PDB file of C-alpha atoms in Angstrom:
ATOM      1  CA  MET A 804      83.362  98.472 115.642  1.00 43.00           C
ATOM      2  CA  ASN A 805      80.586 100.200 117.500  1.00 45.00           C
ATOM      3  CA  HIS A 806      77.092 101.165 116.331  1.00 44.00           C
ATOM      4  CA  ARG A 807      77.913 104.780 115.533  1.00 46.00           C
ATOM      5  CA  ASP A 808      80.526 103.596 112.982  1.00 46.00           C
ATOM      6  CA  ALA A 809      78.467 100.767 111.458  1.00 49.00           C
ATOM      7  CA  GLY A 810      77.734 102.569 108.181  1.00 51.00           C
ATOM      8  CA  ARG A 811      80.855 104.711 108.147  1.00 51.00           C
ATOM      9  CA  PRO A 812      83.448 104.030 105.441  1.00 53.00           C
ATOM     10  CA  VAL A 813      86.967 103.057 106.410  1.00 46.00           C
ATOM     11  CA  PRO A 814      89.335 106.061 106.188  1.00 56.00           C
ATOM     12  CA  ALA A 815      91.251 107.117 103.122  1.00 74.00           C
ATOM     13  CA  ALA A 816      95.016 106.604 103.161  1.00 80.00           C
ATOM     14  CA  ALA A 817      95.660 110.181 104.341  1.00 84.00           C
ATOM     15  CA  GLU A 818      93.397 109.593 107.364  1.00 88.00           C
ATOM     16  CA  LEU A 819      95.494 106.600 108.462  1.00 93.00           C
ATOM     17  CA  ALA A 820      98.764 108.522 108.238  1.00 94.00           C
ATOM     18  CA  GLY A 821     100.264 109.144 111.657  1.00 96.00           C
ATOM     19  CA  THR A 822     101.455 107.276 114.714  1.00 98.00           C
ATOM     20  CA  TRP A 823      99.397 104.632 116.489  1.00 98.00           C
ATOM     21  CA  ARG A 824     100.073 103.033 119.923  1.00 98.00           C
ATOM     22  CA  LEU A 825      99.274  99.358 120.526  1.00 98.00           C
ATOM     23  CA  VAL A 826      96.285  98.865 122.851  1.00 97.00           C
ATOM     24  CA  SER A 827      95.891  95.082 122.582  1.00 97.00           C
ATOM     25  CA  TYR A 828      97.222  92.086 120.642  1.00 97.00           C
ATOM     26  CA  VAL A 829      95.259  88.840 120.945  1.00 96.00           C
ATOM     27  CA  ASP A 830      94.900  85.488 119.226  1.00 95.00           C
ATOM     28  CA  VAL A 831      91.399  84.681 117.957  1.00 94.00           C
ATOM     29  CA  ASP A 832      90.094  81.102 117.721  1.00 88.00           C
ATOM     30  CA  GLU A 833      87.646  79.654 115.188  1.00 84.00           C
ATOM     31  CA  ALA A 834      84.683  80.443 117.474  1.00 86.00           C
ATOM     32  CA  GLY A 835      85.781  84.089 117.867  1.00 88.00           C
ATOM     33  CA  GLY A 836      87.135  83.643 121.394  1.00 91.00           C
ATOM     34  CA  THR A 837      90.329  85.474 122.313  1.00 94.00           C
ATOM     35  CA  SER A 838      93.444  84.468 124.208  1.00 93.00           C
ATOM     36  CA  GLU A 839      96.755  86.104 125.076  1.00 94.00           C
ATOM     37  CA  GLY A 840      98.811  86.951 122.007  1.00 93.00           C
ATOM     38  CA  PRO A 841     102.480  86.109 121.448  1.00 92.00           C
ATOM     39  CA  LEU A 842     103.736  89.215 123.272  1.00 95.00           C
ATOM     40  CA  GLY A 843     101.898  88.576 126.523  1.00 94.00           C
ATOM     41  CA  PRO A 844      98.999  90.302 128.278  1.00 94.00           C
ATOM     42  CA  THR A 845     100.294  93.895 128.088  1.00 95.00           C
ATOM     43  CA  PRO A 846     102.385  94.318 124.934  1.00 97.00           C
ATOM     44  CA  GLU A 847     103.679  97.727 123.877  1.00 98.00           C
ATOM     45  CA  GLY A 848     104.132  98.950 120.349  1.00 98.00           C
ATOM     46  CA  LEU A 849     104.042 101.702 117.775  1.00 98.00           C
ATOM     47  CA  LEU A 850     102.717 101.640 114.217  1.00 98.00           C
ATOM     48  CA  ILE A 851     103.644 104.507 111.910  1.00 98.00           C
ATOM     49  CA  TYR A 852     102.054 105.188 108.521  1.00 97.00           C
ATOM     50  CA  ASP A 853     103.316 108.161 106.525  1.00 96.00           C
ATOM     51  CA  GLU A 854     101.543 109.909 103.671  1.00 93.00           C
ATOM     52  CA  GLN A 855     104.239 108.860 101.176  1.00 94.00           C
ATOM     53  CA  GLY A 856     103.348 105.198 101.668  1.00 96.00           C
ATOM     54  CA  TYR A 857     106.033 104.096 104.118  1.00 98.00           C
ATOM     55  CA  MET A 858     105.274 102.287 107.367  1.00 98.00           C
ATOM     56  CA  ALA A 859     107.026 100.794 110.375  1.00 98.00           C
ATOM     57  CA  VAL A 860     105.791  98.709 113.270  1.00 98.00           C
ATOM     58  CA  SER A 861     107.642  97.736 116.447  1.00 98.00           C
ATOM     59  CA  MET A 862     106.080  95.690 119.249  1.00 97.00           C
ATOM     60  CA  MET A 863     107.495  94.117 122.380  1.00 97.00           C
ATOM     61  CA  ARG A 864     106.582  92.086 125.421  1.00 96.00           C
ATOM     62  CA  ALA A 865     106.312  94.495 128.355  1.00 92.00           C
ATOM     63  CA  GLY A 866     107.233  93.924 131.987  1.00 78.00           C
ATOM     64  CA  PRO A 867     110.289  92.768 133.907  1.00 66.00           C
ATOM     65  CA  SER A 868     110.662  89.467 132.016  1.00 58.00           C
ATOM     66  CA  ALA A 869     110.994  91.402 128.759  1.00 53.00           C
ATOM     67  CA  ALA A 870     114.332  92.926 129.769  1.00 53.00           C
ATOM     68  CA  ALA A 871     117.296  91.095 128.292  1.00 52.00           C
ATOM     69  CA  GLY A 872     120.746  92.229 127.335  1.00 47.00           C
ATOM     70  CA  PRO A 873     122.261  91.985 123.847  1.00 45.00           C
ATOM     71  CA  GLY A 874     122.296  88.407 122.627  1.00 48.00           C
ATOM     72  CA  GLN A 875     120.111  87.229 125.524  1.00 47.00           C
ATOM     73  CA  ARG A 876     116.516  86.173 125.529  1.00 47.00           C
ATOM     74  CA  ALA A 877     114.017  87.294 128.140  1.00 47.00           C
ATOM     75  CA  GLY A 878     113.212  84.912 130.958  1.00 47.00           C
ATOM     76  CA  GLY A 879     116.433  82.888 130.701  1.00 46.00           C
ATOM     77  CA  ALA A 880     114.765  79.932 128.942  1.00 44.00           C
ATOM     78  CA  ALA A 881     116.518  77.940 126.267  1.00 38.00           C
ATOM     79  CA  PRO A 882     116.019  79.458 122.782  1.00 45.00           C
ATOM     80  CA  ALA A 883     113.850  76.557 121.580  1.00 38.00           C
ATOM     81  CA  ARG A 884     111.324  77.258 124.346  1.00 35.00           C
ATOM     82  CA  GLN A 885     111.674  81.019 124.388  1.00 50.00           C
ATOM     83  CA  ARG A 886     108.689  83.340 124.242  1.00 64.00           C
ATOM     84  CA  GLU A 887     108.502  86.015 121.593  1.00 80.00           C
ATOM     85  CA  THR A 888     109.858  89.306 122.983  1.00 93.00           C
ATOM     86  CA  PHE A 889     110.006  91.596 119.926  1.00 95.00           C
ATOM     87  CA  MET A 890     108.308  91.858 116.549  1.00 95.00           C
ATOM     88  CA  GLY A 891     108.969  94.543 114.019  1.00 96.00           C
ATOM     89  CA  TYR A 892     109.113  95.312 110.330  1.00 98.00           C
ATOM     90  CA  ALA A 893     109.064  98.252 107.933  1.00 98.00           C
ATOM     91  CA  GLY A 894     108.363  98.901 104.288  1.00 98.00           C
ATOM     92  CA  ARG A 895     105.603 100.280 102.094  1.00 98.00           C
ATOM     93  CA  TRP A 896     101.861 100.319 102.749  1.00 98.00           C
ATOM     94  CA  ARG A 897      98.705 100.858 100.713  1.00 96.00           C
ATOM     95  CA  LEU A 898      94.959 100.519 101.001  1.00 94.00           C
ATOM     96  CA  ALA A 899      93.890  97.706  98.689  1.00 93.00           C
ATOM     97  CA  ASP A 900      90.250  98.633  99.248  1.00 91.00           C
ATOM     98  CA  GLU A 901      88.165 100.341 101.905  1.00 86.00           C
ATOM     99  CA  ARG A 902      88.579  97.420 104.367  1.00 93.00           C
ATOM    100  CA  THR A 903      92.060  96.106 103.565  1.00 95.00           C
ATOM    101  CA  VAL A 904      95.539  97.502 104.197  1.00 96.00           C
ATOM    102  CA  VAL A 905      98.608  95.803 102.703  1.00 97.00           C
ATOM    103  CA  HIS A 906     102.100  96.025 104.199  1.00 98.00           C
ATOM    104  CA  HIS A 907     104.957  95.224 101.800  1.00 98.00           C
ATOM    105  CA  VAL A 908     107.809  94.138 104.088  1.00 98.00           C
ATOM    106  CA  GLU A 909     111.277  95.456 103.182  1.00 98.00           C
ATOM    107  CA  VAL A 910     113.075  94.822 106.516  1.00 98.00           C
ATOM    108  CA  SER A 911     112.004  92.632 109.429  1.00 97.00           C
ATOM    109  CA  ALA A 912     113.085  91.082 112.715  1.00 94.00           C
ATOM    110  CA  HIS A 913     111.793  87.868 111.106  1.00 91.00           C
ATOM    111  CA  GLY A 914     113.693  87.259 107.861  1.00 93.00           C
ATOM    112  CA  HIS A 915     110.979  85.056 106.341  1.00 91.00           C
ATOM    113  CA  GLN A 916     108.728  88.142 106.075  1.00 93.00           C
ATOM    114  CA  VAL A 917     111.086  90.177 103.868  1.00 97.00           C
ATOM    115  CA  GLY A 918     109.610  90.635 100.387  1.00 98.00           C
ATOM    116  CA  ARG A 919     106.151  89.448 101.443  1.00 96.00           C
ATOM    117  CA  GLU A 920     102.901  91.354 101.405  1.00 97.00           C
ATOM    118  CA  LEU A 921     101.041  91.089 104.698  1.00 96.00           C
ATOM    119  CA  VAL A 922      97.319  91.643 104.173  1.00 96.00           C
ATOM    120  CA  ARG A 923      95.375  93.091 107.110  1.00 97.00           C
ATOM    121  CA  GLU A 924      91.628  93.550 107.455  1.00 97.00           C
ATOM    122  CA  LEU A 925      90.936  97.076 108.698  1.00 96.00           C
ATOM    123  CA  GLU A 926      88.256  98.472 111.030  1.00 95.00           C
ATOM    124  CA  ARG A 927      87.945 101.981 112.401  1.00 91.00           C
ATOM    125  CA  ASP A 928      86.406 103.200 115.638  1.00 88.00           C
ATOM    126  CA  GLY A 929      87.082 106.915 116.164  1.00 88.00           C
ATOM    127  CA  ASP A 930      90.748 107.306 117.142  1.00 94.00           C
ATOM    128  CA  ARG A 931      91.256 103.552 117.067  1.00 96.00           C
ATOM    129  CA  ILE A 932      91.911 101.117 114.287  1.00 96.00           C
ATOM    130  CA  VAL A 933      91.818  97.337 114.466  1.00 97.00           C
ATOM    131  CA  LEU A 934      93.940  95.204 112.156  1.00 98.00           C
ATOM    132  CA  HIS A 935      93.155  91.513 111.689  1.00 97.00           C
ATOM    133  CA  GLY A 936      95.631  89.129 110.116  1.00 94.00           C
ATOM    134  CA  THR A 937      96.336  85.426 109.809  1.00 91.00           C
ATOM    135  CA  ALA A 938      99.800  83.894 110.172  1.00 81.00           C
ATOM    136  CA  MET A 939     100.933  80.303 109.760  1.00 79.00           C
ATOM    137  CA  ILE A 940     102.087  79.143 113.205  1.00 79.00           C
ATOM    138  CA  GLY A 941     103.256  75.545 113.575  1.00 82.00           C
ATOM    139  CA  GLY A 942     101.711  74.682 110.205  1.00 84.00           C
ATOM    140  CA  ARG A 943      98.285  76.009 111.248  1.00 84.00           C
ATOM    141  CA  PRO A 944      96.630  79.332 110.440  1.00 86.00           C
ATOM    142  CA  GLN A 945      96.461  81.596 113.508  1.00 89.00           C
ATOM    143  CA  ARG A 946      94.171  84.625 113.399  1.00 94.00           C
ATOM    144  CA  ARG A 947      95.292  87.685 115.335  1.00 95.00           C
ATOM    145  CA  ARG A 948      93.677  91.010 116.225  1.00 97.00           C
ATOM    146  CA  LEU A 949      95.670  94.148 116.995  1.00 97.00           C
ATOM    147  CA  CYS A 950      93.975  97.273 118.291  1.00 98.00           C
ATOM    148  CA  TRP A 951      95.823 100.616 117.859  1.00 98.00           C
ATOM    149  CA  GLU A 952      95.026 104.090 119.199  1.00 98.00           C
ATOM    150  CA  ARG A 953      96.124 107.286 117.459  1.00 98.00           C
ATOM    151  CA  VAL A 954      98.893 109.184 119.260  1.00 98.00           C
ATOM    152  CA  ARG A 955      98.015 112.858 119.652  1.00 92.00           C
ATOM    153  CA  GLY A 956     100.390 115.731 120.345  1.00 78.00           C
TER     154      GLY A 956
END
């Protein structure tokens, strides 16, 4: 968040409604340092919030190694060593408070998420929002930061 937004409240639900394009997706370590997220250095994605409380998010690894046919995984590696190539889920959303958005997952590319509430810290910077979340990866908490820019037109 920049200085001009420091005292500005996070938007009301109606202000978040719309379509957002993924700008960046990074892992964050305990010291606040960042590294490439699970979808590589230039992931692509869309996040859609509607005013009735429904949401959907789809994200993918971009670039030539991301292309794979049905039933194949990108890069030709064995499934156990395969990189993540797609993440997506949909369901309901709500603002829990002025700095927290909750996604209630109804369908997902990852079955373990169905029925869960995914809590995301929320920041706003003009036509951008940043969502922070923590996932259990390999038995350890992994903090992630996703920056989204509003799609206009």
